[in-house]
């Protein structure tokens, strides 16, 4: 993404696979919403939702963020018992819903890219589809 940082300062950047409102774990496999079953897909490779009841599961073990010339990596644990601190958002069962990065950004245009890596099996990559940025 091309972004514009409005002011110099410290920022929290939260990487998620699902919207914050859903609070699904990054590695979860939630039900496909019924309305997507009837959605018209232009190619068969995009029609996963029309033929499956659940979304695809990913085995993410790392979250990676590139922004303003910085490459940041955080491990994604299977779950966290107790306080996740500022590094993660978790469900009541300790499953990771977001990986958070705190960093200084300078005012101006920059590029942001974010993804999850499966380090357990094949090194497959999945996009961090939802990125939330908060100025501290």
N, CA, C and O atoms as a MOPAC input file, in Angstrom:
PM7 MOZYME 1SCF
protein

 N      0.83600 1    -1.17900 1     0.00000 1
 C      0.00000 1     0.00000 1     0.00000 1
 C      0.87900 1     1.24100 1     0.00000 1
 O      1.94000 1     1.25900 1     0.62500 1
 N      0.44700 1     2.25000 1    -0.68500 1
 C      1.06600 1     3.57200 1    -0.60200 1
 C      0.34100 1     4.30000 1     0.52400 1
 O     -0.88700 1     4.39100 1     0.51000 1
 N      1.08300 1     4.81800 1     1.49400 1
 C      0.45300 1     5.55200 1     2.59500 1
 C      1.15400 1     6.89400 1     2.78200 1
 O      2.27400 1     7.09800 1     2.31500 1
 N      0.47600 1     7.79600 1     3.46900 1
 C      1.06700 1     9.08000 1     3.81800 1
 C      0.99500 1     9.22700 1     5.32600 1
 O     -0.09300 1     9.21600 1     5.90100 1
 N      2.14600 1     9.36500 1     5.97200 1
 C      2.22500 1     9.57500 1     7.41600 1
 C      2.02300 1    11.06400 1     7.65400 1
 O      2.81300 1    11.88200 1     7.18400 1
 N      0.97200 1    11.41600 1     8.38100 1
 C      0.60900 1    12.82800 1     8.58900 1
 C      1.60200 1    13.58600 1     9.46600 1
 O      1.92200 1    14.74200 1     9.19000 1
 N      2.09400 1    12.93000 1    10.53300 1
 C      3.02300 1    13.60400 1    11.45200 1
 C      4.08400 1    12.62200 1    11.94300 1
 O      3.84000 1    11.41800 1    12.03000 1
 N      5.26700 1    13.15400 1    12.26400 1
 C      6.31200 1    12.33700 1    12.88200 1
 C      5.78100 1    11.80200 1    14.20400 1
 O      4.99300 1    12.46600 1    14.87700 1
 N      6.21700 1    10.59900 1    14.57400 1
 C      5.84400 1    10.10200 1    15.89000 1
 C      5.86800 1     8.59200 1    15.98500 1
 O      6.26600 1     7.88900 1    15.05700 1
 N      5.42800 1     8.11600 1    17.14500 1
 C      5.33800 1     6.68100 1    17.41100 1
 C      3.96700 1     6.18700 1    16.96200 1
 O      2.94600 1     6.84400 1    17.16700 1
 N      3.97700 1     5.00300 1    16.34100 1
 C      2.74900 1     4.41100 1    15.81800 1
 C      2.67200 1     2.94200 1    16.21000 1
 O      3.69000 1     2.25500 1    16.29800 1
 N      1.45400 1     2.47300 1    16.44200 1
 C      1.18400 1     1.04400 1    16.56600 1
 C      0.59200 1     0.58400 1    15.24700 1
 O     -0.33900 1     1.19600 1    14.72500 1
 N      1.14000 1    -0.50200 1    14.71200 1
 C      0.61700 1    -1.09000 1    13.48300 1
 C      0.21900 1    -2.52200 1    13.80900 1
 O      1.04100 1    -3.32700 1    14.24800 1
 N     -1.04800 1    -2.82100 1    13.58700 1
 C     -1.61900 1    -4.11500 1    13.93300 1
 C     -1.93800 1    -4.88900 1    12.65300 1
 O     -2.66500 1    -4.39800 1    11.79000 1
 N     -1.38700 1    -6.10800 1    12.53700 1
 C     -1.61400 1    -6.95700 1    11.36300 1
 C     -2.62000 1    -8.04300 1    11.71400 1
 O     -2.47700 1    -8.73800 1    12.72100 1
 N     -3.64400 1    -8.18200 1    10.86800 1
 C     -4.69600 1    -9.17000 1    11.09200 1
 C     -5.03000 1    -9.89000 1     9.79500 1
 O     -4.82700 1    -9.36400 1     8.70000 1
 N     -5.53600 1   -11.08000 1     9.94100 1
 C     -6.04500 1   -11.80500 1     8.78000 1
 C     -7.53300 1   -11.52200 1     8.58900 1
 O     -8.03300 1   -11.54700 1     7.46400 1
 N     -8.22900 1   -11.25600 1     9.67100 1
 C     -9.67500 1   -11.02000 1     9.66400 1
 C     -9.95600 1    -9.64200 1    10.25000 1
 O     -9.13200 1    -9.12400 1    11.00400 1
 N    -11.09700 1    -9.03200 1     9.92500 1
 C    -11.41800 1    -7.71500 1    10.50200 1
 C    -11.44100 1    -7.76800 1    12.03400 1
 O    -11.81200 1    -8.78200 1    12.62600 1
 N    -11.04500 1    -6.68000 1    12.65100 1
 C    -10.98700 1    -6.56700 1    14.10700 1
 C    -12.31800 1    -6.95500 1    14.75700 1
 O    -12.33900 1    -7.59500 1    15.80900 1
 N    -13.42300 1    -6.56500 1    14.12200 1
 C    -14.74900 1    -6.81200 1    14.68900 1
 C    -15.06000 1    -8.30800 1    14.81500 1
 O    -15.84300 1    -8.69900 1    15.68100 1
 N    -14.46400 1    -9.14400 1    13.96900 1
 C    -14.72000 1   -10.58700 1    14.02100 1
 C    -13.94600 1   -11.26600 1    15.14500 1
 O    -14.42100 1   -12.24300 1    15.72300 1
 N    -12.75100 1   -10.75100 1    15.46200 1
 C    -11.89500 1   -11.30000 1    16.51300 1
 C    -11.54300 1   -12.77400 1    16.28500 1
 O    -11.44200 1   -13.54100 1    17.24300 1
 N    -11.35600 1   -13.17100 1    15.02100 1
 C    -10.95800 1   -14.54500 1    14.71400 1
 C     -9.43900 1   -14.66100 1    14.80900 1
 O     -8.73200 1   -13.72700 1    14.43200 1
 N     -8.92400 1   -15.78800 1    15.30400 1
 C     -7.48200 1   -16.01400 1    15.30600 1
 C     -6.90900 1   -16.01300 1    13.88200 1
 O     -7.59800 1   -16.37100 1    12.92600 1
 N     -5.66200 1   -15.61400 1    13.75700 1
 C     -4.99400 1   -15.54500 1    12.45500 1
 C     -5.03200 1   -16.89600 1    11.74500 1
 O     -5.22900 1   -16.95300 1    10.53100 1
 N     -4.84700 1   -17.97600 1    12.49000 1
 C     -4.78500 1   -19.30700 1    11.88200 1
 C     -6.14300 1   -19.99200 1    11.79000 1
 O     -6.20700 1   -21.16200 1    11.41200 1
 N     -7.22300 1   -19.30600 1    12.12000 1
 C     -8.54700 1   -19.93900 1    12.17200 1
 C     -9.12700 1   -20.20600 1    10.79600 1
 O     -8.62900 1   -19.73100 1     9.77500 1
 N    -10.19600 1   -20.98100 1    10.80700 1
 C    -10.87700 1   -21.40000 1     9.58800 1
 C    -12.38300 1   -21.16400 1     9.76300 1
 O    -13.15000 1   -22.12200 1     9.85200 1
 N    -12.81700 1   -19.88100 1     9.81200 1
 C    -14.23500 1   -19.61000 1    10.06800 1
 C    -15.14200 1   -20.01800 1     8.90600 1
 O    -14.68900 1   -20.23800 1     7.78300 1
 N    -16.42800 1   -20.10900 1     9.21400 1
 C    -17.44000 1   -20.42500 1     8.20700 1
 C    -17.44800 1   -19.36000 1     7.11300 1
 O    -17.24300 1   -18.17900 1     7.39200 1
 N    -17.68000 1   -19.77200 1     5.88800 1
 C    -17.86100 1   -18.83500 1     4.78000 1
 C    -19.27200 1   -18.26300 1     4.90200 1
 O    -20.22400 1   -19.03800 1     4.99700 1
 N    -19.44700 1   -16.93300 1     4.90300 1
 C    -20.78900 1   -16.34500 1     5.00100 1
 C    -21.69500 1   -16.82300 1     3.86700 1
 O    -21.25900 1   -16.95500 1     2.72300 1
 N    -22.95200 1   -17.07700 1     4.19900 1
 C    -23.91500 1   -17.60200 1     3.23600 1
 C    -24.03800 1   -16.70400 1     2.00700 1
 O    -24.16300 1   -17.21500 1     0.89400 1
 N    -24.00500 1   -15.36000 1     2.17800 1
 C    -24.17600 1   -14.47900 1     1.00900 1
 C    -23.06000 1   -14.64100 1    -0.02200 1
 O    -23.26200 1   -14.30800 1    -1.19000 1
 N    -21.89100 1   -15.14300 1     0.37500 1
 C    -20.81200 1   -15.33500 1    -0.59700 1
 C    -21.03300 1   -16.56600 1    -1.46900 1
 O    -20.39200 1   -16.71000 1    -2.51100 1
 N    -21.93100 1   -17.45200 1    -1.05400 1
 C    -22.22400 1   -18.65200 1    -1.84600 1
 C    -22.85200 1   -18.27600 1    -3.19000 1
 O    -22.61000 1   -18.94900 1    -4.19200 1
 N    -23.65600 1   -17.20800 1    -3.22200 1
 C    -24.36000 1   -16.80800 1    -4.43600 1
 C    -23.65700 1   -15.68100 1    -5.18800 1
 O    -24.17400 1   -15.19300 1    -6.19200 1
 N    -22.50000 1   -15.27000 1    -4.71800 1
 C    -21.75700 1   -14.18400 1    -5.34400 1
 C    -21.21200 1   -14.66200 1    -6.69200 1
 O    -20.78100 1   -15.80900 1    -6.80800 1
 N    -21.22500 1   -13.80100 1    -7.70300 1
 C    -20.69700 1   -14.16500 1    -9.02200 1
 C    -19.18200 1   -13.97700 1    -9.03100 1
 O    -18.68700 1   -12.88600 1    -8.74500 1
 N    -18.45100 1   -15.03400 1    -9.35800 1
 C    -16.99700 1   -14.98900 1    -9.42800 1
 C    -16.55700 1   -15.02300 1   -10.88700 1
 O    -17.06800 1   -15.82500 1   -11.67000 1
 N    -15.62100 1   -14.16500 1   -11.25700 1
 C    -15.17200 1   -14.06400 1   -12.64000 1
 C    -14.23100 1   -15.19100 1   -13.05600 1
 O    -14.07900 1   -15.46000 1   -14.24800 1
 N    -13.60300 1   -15.84400 1   -12.09800 1
 C    -12.73100 1   -16.96500 1   -12.45800 1
 C    -12.91200 1   -18.07800 1   -11.44500 1
 O    -13.24500 1   -17.82300 1   -10.28700 1
 N    -12.69700 1   -19.29900 1   -11.87200 1
 C    -12.87700 1   -20.43500 1   -10.96700 1
 C    -11.86200 1   -20.41200 1    -9.83300 1
 O    -12.14100 1   -20.94100 1    -8.75700 1
 N    -10.68900 1   -19.81200 1   -10.04300 1
 C     -9.69000 1   -19.75100 1    -8.97300 1
 C    -10.12100 1   -18.81000 1    -7.85100 1
 O     -9.57700 1   -18.87700 1    -6.74900 1
 N    -11.08800 1   -17.93700 1    -8.11800 1
 C    -11.58800 1   -17.00600 1    -7.09900 1
 C    -12.88300 1   -17.48800 1    -6.46100 1
 O    -13.45000 1   -16.78700 1    -5.62300 1
 N    -13.35800 1   -18.66200 1    -6.83800 1
 C    -14.67900 1   -19.10600 1    -6.39700 1
 C    -14.64900 1   -20.02400 1    -5.18500 1
 O    -15.60200 1   -20.77200 1    -4.96500 1
 N    -13.59100 1   -19.99000 1    -4.40000 1
 C    -13.45200 1   -20.86200 1    -3.22800 1
 C    -14.68400 1   -20.78500 1    -2.32900 1
 O    -15.17000 1   -21.81100 1    -1.85600 1
 N    -15.19100 1   -19.57500 1    -2.09100 1
 C    -16.32100 1   -19.38800 1    -1.17400 1
 C    -17.59600 1   -20.04200 1    -1.67700 1
 O    -18.45000 1   -20.40700 1    -0.86900 1
 N    -17.75100 1   -20.20000 1    -2.97600 1
 C    -18.98600 1   -20.77800 1    -3.50000 1
 C    -19.02400 1   -22.29500 1    -3.36800 1
 O    -20.09700 1   -22.89200 1    -3.45400 1
 N    -17.87800 1   -22.92500 1    -3.16100 1
 C    -17.83900 1   -24.38600 1    -3.11500 1
 C    -17.34500 1   -24.95500 1    -1.78500 1
 O    -17.22400 1   -26.17400 1    -1.65500 1
 N    -17.05800 1   -24.11400 1    -0.80300 1
 C    -16.54800 1   -24.58500 1     0.48300 1
 C    -17.33300 1   -23.96700 1     1.62600 1
 O    -17.81500 1   -22.83800 1     1.52800 1
 N    -17.45400 1   -24.72400 1     2.71700 1
 C    -18.18400 1   -24.23600 1     3.88500 1
 C    -17.30400 1   -23.41600 1     4.81700 1
 O    -17.79000 1   -22.53200 1     5.52300 1
 N    -16.01200 1   -23.71100 1     4.81800 1
 C    -15.09000 1   -22.99500 1     5.70400 1
 C    -14.00400 1   -22.31500 1     4.88600 1
 O    -13.70300 1   -22.72300 1     3.76400 1
 N    -13.41900 1   -21.26800 1     5.46600 1
 C    -12.31600 1   -20.57700 1     4.80600 1
 C    -11.05900 1   -21.44900 1     4.87000 1
 O    -11.04400 1   -22.48000 1     5.54300 1
 N    -10.02500 1   -21.03200 1     4.17700 1
 C     -8.76900 1   -21.77900 1     4.19300 1
 C     -8.03300 1   -21.52800 1     5.50000 1
 O     -7.99200 1   -20.40400 1     5.99800 1
 N     -7.45900 1   -22.57900 1     6.04200 1
 C     -6.66000 1   -22.47500 1     7.26100 1
 C     -5.21600 1   -22.18400 1     6.85600 1
 O     -4.71600 1   -22.74300 1     5.88000 1
 N     -4.55400 1   -21.31400 1     7.60400 1
 C     -3.12500 1   -21.08800 1     7.37800 1
 C     -2.37900 1   -21.41100 1     8.66500 1
 O     -2.92700 1   -21.26200 1     9.75700 1
 N     -1.15000 1   -21.84700 1     8.54300 1
 C     -0.32400 1   -22.19400 1     9.70500 1
 C      0.74500 1   -21.12900 1     9.90500 1
 O      1.93900 1   -21.42600 1     9.87000 1
 N      0.31900 1   -19.90000 1    10.11200 1
 C      1.26200 1   -18.78400 1    10.22000 1
 C      2.11900 1   -18.89400 1    11.47900 1
 O      1.60700 1   -19.11400 1    12.57700 1
 N      3.42300 1   -18.73900 1    11.30200 1
 C      4.34900 1   -18.74600 1    12.43400 1
 C      5.10400 1   -17.42700 1    12.57300 1
 O      5.78700 1   -17.20100 1    13.57200 1
 N      4.97800 1   -16.55400 1    11.56400 1
 C      5.63100 1   -15.23500 1    11.59900 1
 C      4.72200 1   -14.19600 1    10.97400 1
 O      3.95100 1   -14.48200 1    10.05700 1
 N      4.83100 1   -12.97700 1    11.49400 1
 C      4.22700 1   -11.81200 1    10.84700 1
 C      5.38300 1   -10.92500 1    10.41100 1
 O      6.33800 1   -10.72800 1    11.16200 1
 N      5.29700 1   -10.39000 1     9.19500 1
 C      6.35900 1    -9.53100 1     8.68600 1
 C      5.76300 1    -8.23400 1     8.17500 1
 O      4.68500 1    -8.21200 1     7.58000 1
 N      6.49200 1    -7.15000 1     8.42000 1
 C      6.04600 1    -5.81300 1     8.04600 1
 C      7.20400 1    -5.06500 1     7.40100 1
 O      8.30200 1    -5.00500 1     7.95500 1
 N      6.95400 1    -4.49700 1     6.23200 1
 C      7.89700 1    -3.57600 1     5.58300 1
 C      7.23900 1    -2.21300 1     5.55600 1
 O      6.13800 1    -2.05700 1     5.02800 1
 N      7.91700 1    -1.21800 1     6.13000 1
 C      7.39700 1     0.14500 1     6.09600 1
 C      8.55800 1     1.11700 1     6.26800 1
 O      9.42800 1     0.91600 1     7.11500 1
 N      8.56100 1     2.16000 1     5.46500 1
 C      9.54900 1     3.23500 1     5.57200 1
 C     10.98000 1     2.70200 1     5.65600 1
 O     11.77600 1     3.17700 1     6.46500 1
 N     11.30300 1     1.71700 1     4.82100 1
 C     12.65200 1     1.16500 1     4.79600 1
 C     12.97400 1     0.22200 1     5.93700 1
 O     14.11800 1    -0.21600 1     6.05900 1
 N     12.00600 1    -0.10300 1     6.77600 1
 C     12.22300 1    -1.01300 1     7.89500 1
 C     11.56900 1    -2.35700 1     7.58600 1
 O     10.44200 1    -2.40600 1     7.09500 1
 N     12.28200 1    -3.44800 1     7.87500 1
 C     11.72100 1    -4.79400 1     7.74500 1
 C     11.65500 1    -5.38500 1     9.14700 1
 O     12.68600 1    -5.59500 1     9.78500 1
 N     10.45000 1    -5.65200 1     9.62400 1
 C     10.24000 1    -6.13400 1    10.98800 1
 C      9.58500 1    -7.50500 1    10.95400 1
 O      8.71900 1    -7.76800 1    10.11900 1
 N     10.00600 1    -8.38400 1    11.87400 1
 C      9.49400 1    -9.75300 1    11.93700 1
 C      9.14000 1   -10.07900 1    13.37900 1
 O      9.88800 1    -9.75200 1    14.30000 1
 N      7.98000 1   -10.73400 1    13.57400 1
 C      7.60800 1   -11.23200 1    14.89800 1
 C      7.11300 1   -12.65900 1    14.77800 1
 O      6.38900 1   -13.00900 1    13.84700 1
 N      7.51600 1   -13.47000 1    15.73400 1
 C      7.05500 1   -14.85300 1    15.83500 1
 C      5.58600 1   -14.86000 1    16.26100 1
 O      5.16800 1   -14.02300 1    17.06100 1
 N      4.80800 1   -15.79300 1    15.73300 1
 C      3.41300 1   -15.96700 1    16.15500 1
 C      3.33700 1   -17.26000 1    16.96200 1
 O      3.41400 1   -18.34700 1    16.39000 1
 N      3.18700 1   -17.15700 1    18.28600 1
 C      3.07200 1   -18.37300 1    19.10400 1
 C      1.71500 1   -19.04800 1    18.87500 1
 O      0.77800 1   -18.41900 1    18.38400 1
 N      1.61800 1   -20.32900 1    19.23200 1
 C      0.34100 1   -21.03800 1    19.09500 1
 C     -0.73200 1   -20.38000 1    19.95100 1
 O     -1.86200 1   -20.18800 1    19.50200 1
 N     -0.37800 1   -20.03700 1    21.17400 1
 C     -1.28800 1   -19.27500 1    22.03600 1
 C     -0.49300 1   -18.66900 1    23.17800 1
 O      0.66100 1   -19.02500 1    23.42200 1
 N     -1.14200 1   -17.74500 1    23.87000 1
 C     -0.50800 1   -17.04100 1    24.98200 1
 C     -1.42000 1   -17.16900 1    26.18900 1
 O     -2.60100 1   -16.82800 1    26.12600 1
 N     -0.87500 1   -17.65300 1    27.26800 1
 C     -1.64400 1   -17.73200 1    28.50200 1
 C     -1.32700 1   -16.49700 1    29.32700 1
 O     -0.16200 1   -16.20900 1    29.60000 1
 N     -2.35600 1   -15.77200 1    29.72200 1
 C     -2.13800 1   -14.56600 1    30.51300 1
 C     -2.08600 1   -13.32400 1    29.65800 1
 O     -2.80100 1   -13.21400 1    28.66200 1
 N     -1.23700 1   -12.38400 1    30.04500 1
 C     -1.17000 1   -11.07200 1    29.41600 1
 C     -0.33500 1   -11.11100 1    28.12900 1
 O      0.81600 1   -11.54900 1    28.14200 1
 N     -0.92100 1   -10.65100 1    27.03000 1
 C     -0.21100 1   -10.63600 1    25.74200 1
 C      0.64800 1    -9.39200 1    25.57700 1
 O      1.42000 1    -9.30000 1    24.62400 1
 N      0.52600 1    -8.43300 1    26.49100 1
 C      1.29300 1    -7.19800 1    26.36900 1
 C      0.90400 1    -6.42500 1    25.12800 1
 O     -0.22600 1    -6.53800 1    24.65200 1
 N      1.84100 1    -5.63200 1    24.59500 1
 C      1.53200 1    -4.82500 1    23.40600 1
 C      1.82100 1    -5.56900 1    22.10500 1
 O      1.48400 1    -5.08100 1    21.02700 1
 N      2.44200 1    -6.74900 1    22.19600 1
 C      2.86700 1    -7.45300 1    20.98800 1
 C      1.75900 1    -8.19100 1    20.24900 1
 O      1.85000 1    -8.39300 1    19.03800 1
 N      0.71600 1    -8.59400 1    20.96500 1
 C     -0.33600 1    -9.41200 1    20.36000 1
 C     -1.69800 1    -9.01100 1    20.90700 1
 O     -1.81100 1    -8.50600 1    22.02300 1
 N     -2.73900 1    -9.24800 1    20.09300 1
 C     -4.11600 1    -9.24600 1    20.57000 1
 C     -4.52800 1   -10.70800 1    20.57400 1
 O     -4.18600 1   -11.45700 1    19.66000 1
 N     -5.27000 1   -11.11800 1    21.61500 1
 C     -5.62100 1   -12.52900 1    21.75000 1
 C     -7.10200 1   -12.69600 1    22.08200 1
 O     -7.76800 1   -11.76300 1    22.53000 1
 N     -7.60000 1   -13.92100 1    21.84600 1
 C     -8.95300 1   -14.28200 1    22.26200 1
 C     -8.90700 1   -14.65500 1    23.73700 1
 O     -7.83500 1   -14.69200 1    24.34100 1
 N    -10.06400 1   -14.92800 1    24.30900 1
 C    -10.09400 1   -15.34100 1    25.72000 1
 C     -9.40300 1   -16.68600 1    25.92500 1
 O     -9.04800 1   -17.02700 1    27.05300 1
 N     -9.20600 1   -17.46000 1    24.84800 1
 C     -8.49300 1   -18.74100 1    24.92400 1
 C     -6.99600 1   -18.59900 1    24.64200 1
 O     -6.27200 1   -19.59500 1    24.62800 1
 N     -6.52800 1   -17.36500 1    24.41700 1
 C     -5.11300 1   -17.12300 1    24.17700 1
 C     -4.67000 1   -17.28300 1    22.73700 1
 O     -3.47000 1   -17.27400 1    22.46000 1
 N     -5.62000 1   -17.43100 1    21.80100 1
 C     -5.26200 1   -17.54200 1    20.38700 1
 C     -4.95600 1   -16.15100 1    19.82900 1
 O     -5.61300 1   -15.17700 1    20.19900 1
 N     -3.97700 1   -16.05500 1    18.95200 1
 C     -3.50600 1   -14.77400 1    18.42900 1
 C     -4.44500 1   -14.26000 1    17.34000 1
 O     -4.65900 1   -14.93300 1    16.33200 1
 N     -5.00600 1   -13.06500 1    17.54300 1
 C     -5.87200 1   -12.43600 1    16.53600 1
 C     -5.14200 1   -11.32700 1    15.77800 1
 O     -5.53600 1   -10.97500 1    14.66600 1
 N     -4.08500 1   -10.77700 1    16.37100 1
 C     -3.32000 1    -9.70400 1    15.72500 1
 C     -1.89000 1    -9.71500 1    16.24300 1
 O     -1.62500 1   -10.06300 1    17.39400 1
 N     -0.98300 1    -9.32600 1    15.36600 1
 C      0.41700 1    -9.12200 1    15.74200 1
 C      0.67000 1    -7.62800 1    15.61500 1
 O      0.39600 1    -7.02700 1    14.57600 1
 N      1.20100 1    -7.02900 1    16.69100 1
 C      1.34900 1    -5.57600 1    16.76100 1
 C      2.82100 1    -5.16600 1    16.73900 1
 O      3.67600 1    -5.79300 1    17.36400 1
 N      3.07700 1    -4.10700 1    16.00700 1
 C      4.41500 1    -3.52300 1    15.92500 1
 C      4.32500 1    -2.07600 1    16.39200 1
 O      3.40100 1    -1.36200 1    16.00500 1
 N      5.25900 1    -1.63900 1    17.20800 1
 C      5.33900 1    -0.24000 1    17.64400 1
 C      6.62900 1     0.32800 1    17.07700 1
 O      7.71000 1    -0.21600 1    17.30400 1
 N      6.50700 1     1.43900 1    16.32900 1
 C      7.69500 1     2.00800 1    15.70900 1
 C      7.52000 1     3.49400 1    15.43800 1
 O      6.40900 1     4.02400 1    15.42500 1
 N      8.65500 1     4.14500 1    15.22300 1
 C      8.66900 1     5.57000 1    14.89700 1
 C      8.58600 1     5.71700 1    13.38400 1
 O      9.30000 1     5.04800 1    12.63700 1
 N      7.69300 1     6.61400 1    12.94800 1
 C      7.56600 1     6.94000 1    11.53100 1
 C      7.73300 1     8.43500 1    11.35200 1
 O      7.36600 1     9.22500 1    12.22100 1
 N      8.28500 1     8.80600 1    10.22600 1
 C      8.47800 1    10.21300 1     9.89400 1
 C      7.40200 1    10.64700 1     8.90700 1
 O      6.91500 1     9.84600 1     8.10900 1
 N      7.04000 1    11.92100 1     8.97200 1
 C      6.03000 1    12.48000 1     8.07700 1
 C      6.44900 1    12.28400 1     6.62200 1
 O      7.61400 1    12.45500 1     6.26300 1
 N      5.46200 1    11.92000 1     5.79100 1
 C      5.72300 1    11.79800 1     4.36200 1
 C      5.15300 1    10.52900 1     3.76000 1
 O      4.57800 1     9.69300 1     4.45600 1
 N      5.32500 1    10.40300 1     2.45700 1
 C      4.84300 1     9.23500 1     1.71700 1
 C      5.77800 1     8.05700 1     1.93000 1
 O      6.99600 1     8.22100 1     2.00700 1
 N      5.20000 1     6.87400 1     2.02300 1
 C      5.98500 1     5.65200 1     2.14900 1
 C      5.15100 1     4.47800 1     1.66100 1
 O      3.97400 1     4.63000 1     1.33500 1
 N      5.76800 1     3.31800 1     1.61500 1
 C      5.06700 1     2.09300 1     1.22700 1
 C      4.98200 1     1.16600 1     2.42400 1
 O      5.88400 1     1.11200 1     3.25900 1
 N      3.88000 1     0.43800 1     2.48800 1
 C      3.66300 1    -0.53900 1     3.54900 1
 C      3.28000 1    -1.86000 1     2.89700 1
 O      2.41700 1    -1.89900 1     2.01900 1
 N      3.92200 1    -2.93900 1     3.32600 1
 C      3.49900 1    -4.28200 1     2.93600 1
 C      3.57000 1    -5.16200 1     4.17400 1
 O      4.45100 1    -5.00000 1     5.01900 1
 N      2.62500 1    -6.10100 1     4.27000 1
 C      2.53300 1    -6.93500 1     5.46800 1
 C      2.01800 1    -8.31700 1     5.08300 1
 O      1.15300 1    -8.44700 1     4.21600 1
 N      2.55800 1    -9.34900 1     5.73600 1
 C      2.14900 1   -10.70900 1     5.41000 1
 C      2.46100 1   -11.65100 1     6.56600 1
 O      3.18800 1   -11.31400 1     7.50000 1
 N      1.88000 1   -12.84600 1     6.46500 1
 C      2.12100 1   -13.92600 1     7.41600 1
 C      2.86500 1   -15.03800 1     6.68600 1
 O      2.57900 1   -15.32900 1     5.52500 1
 N      3.83000 1   -15.66200 1     7.38200 1
 C      4.64000 1   -16.72900 1     6.79900 1
 C      4.38900 1   -18.01700 1     7.56100 1
 O      4.32200 1   -18.02200 1     8.79000 1
 N      4.25000 1   -19.11300 1     6.81800 1
 C      4.10200 1   -20.44000 1     7.39800 1
 C      5.48700 1   -21.06300 1     7.48800 1
 O      5.99600 1   -21.59000 1     6.49800 1
 N      6.08900 1   -21.00700 1     8.64400 1
 C      7.42200 1   -21.56400 1     8.82000 1
 C      7.42100 1   -23.02500 1     9.21000 1
 O      8.48300 1   -23.64600 1     9.25400 1
 N      6.24800 1   -23.59900 1     9.49700 1
 C      6.17600 1   -24.99900 1     9.92200 1
 C      6.29600 1   -25.96600 1     8.75000 1
 O      6.95100 1   -27.00200 1     8.85900 1
 N      5.66700 1   -25.62900 1     7.63700 1
 C      5.57100 1   -26.58700 1     6.54100 1
 C      6.36500 1   -26.15500 1     5.32100 1
 O      7.49800 1   -26.59100 1     5.11600 1
 N      5.76800 1   -25.29900 1     4.51900 1
 C      6.32500 1   -25.01000 1     3.20300 1
 C      6.79000 1   -23.57300 1     3.00400 1
 O      7.19000 1   -23.20700 1     1.89900 1
 N      6.74600 1   -22.75700 1     4.04400 1
 C      7.14100 1   -21.36300 1     3.89900 1
 C      6.14700 1   -20.53100 1     3.11400 1
 O      6.47600 1   -19.44000 1     2.65000 1
 N      4.92000 1   -21.04500 1     2.96200 1
 C      3.87500 1   -20.34100 1     2.21900 1
 C      3.59900 1   -18.97600 1     2.84700 1
 O      3.77200 1   -18.79100 1     4.05200 1
 N      3.17200 1   -18.03400 1     2.02900 1
 C      2.91300 1   -16.66300 1     2.48200 1
 C      1.44600 1   -16.33000 1     2.26400 1
 O      0.86800 1   -16.65900 1     1.22800 1
 N      0.84800 1   -15.66700 1     3.26000 1
 C     -0.53000 1   -15.17100 1     3.14400 1
 C     -0.52300 1   -13.69700 1     3.52000 1
 O      0.15700 1   -13.30200 1     4.46700 1
 N     -1.25600 1   -12.90000 1     2.80300 1
 C     -1.30700 1   -11.47100 1     3.09100 1
 C     -1.93500 1   -11.16800 1     4.43800 1
 O     -2.83700 1   -11.87400 1     4.89000 1
 N     -1.45400 1   -10.11500 1     5.07100 1
 C     -2.13800 1    -9.57000 1     6.25200 1
 C     -3.19100 1    -8.63400 1     5.67200 1
 O     -2.90400 1    -7.47400 1     5.37900 1
 N     -4.39800 1    -9.13700 1     5.51000 1
 C     -5.42900 1    -8.41200 1     4.76400 1
 C     -5.93300 1    -7.17200 1     5.48300 1
 O     -6.44200 1    -6.25100 1     4.84400 1
 N     -5.79900 1    -7.13600 1     6.79900 1
 C     -6.29100 1    -5.99900 1     7.58500 1
 C     -5.12800 1    -5.42400 1     8.37900 1
 O     -4.50500 1    -6.11800 1     9.18400 1
 N     -4.84700 1    -4.15100 1     8.14400 1
 C     -3.76200 1    -3.44900 1     8.83400 1
 C     -4.35600 1    -2.20300 1     9.46400 1
 O     -4.95800 1    -1.37400 1     8.78100 1
 N     -4.18200 1    -2.08000 1    10.77300 1
 C     -4.70500 1    -0.93000 1    11.51700 1
 C     -3.52000 1    -0.12600 1    12.03900 1
 O     -2.60800 1    -0.68200 1    12.65100 1
 N     -3.53400 1     1.17400 1    11.79800 1
 C     -2.43700 1     2.04900 1    12.21800 1
 C     -2.99100 1     3.09000 1    13.17900 1
 O     -3.97100 1     3.77200 1    12.87800 1
 N     -2.34500 1     3.20500 1    14.34700 1
 C     -2.78000 1     4.15500 1    15.36900 1
 C     -1.59000 1     5.00300 1    15.79300 1
 O     -0.53200 1     4.47100 1    16.12700 1
 N     -1.76100 1     6.31900 1    15.78000 1
 C     -0.71100 1     7.21500 1    16.27700 1
 C     -0.79800 1     7.26300 1    17.78900 1
 O     -1.88400 1     7.41600 1    18.34700 1
 N      0.34500 1     7.13200 1    18.45800 1
 C      0.37000 1     7.15800 1    19.93100 1
 C      0.50500 1     8.57600 1    20.44500 1
 O      0.54300 1     8.79300 1    21.65600 1

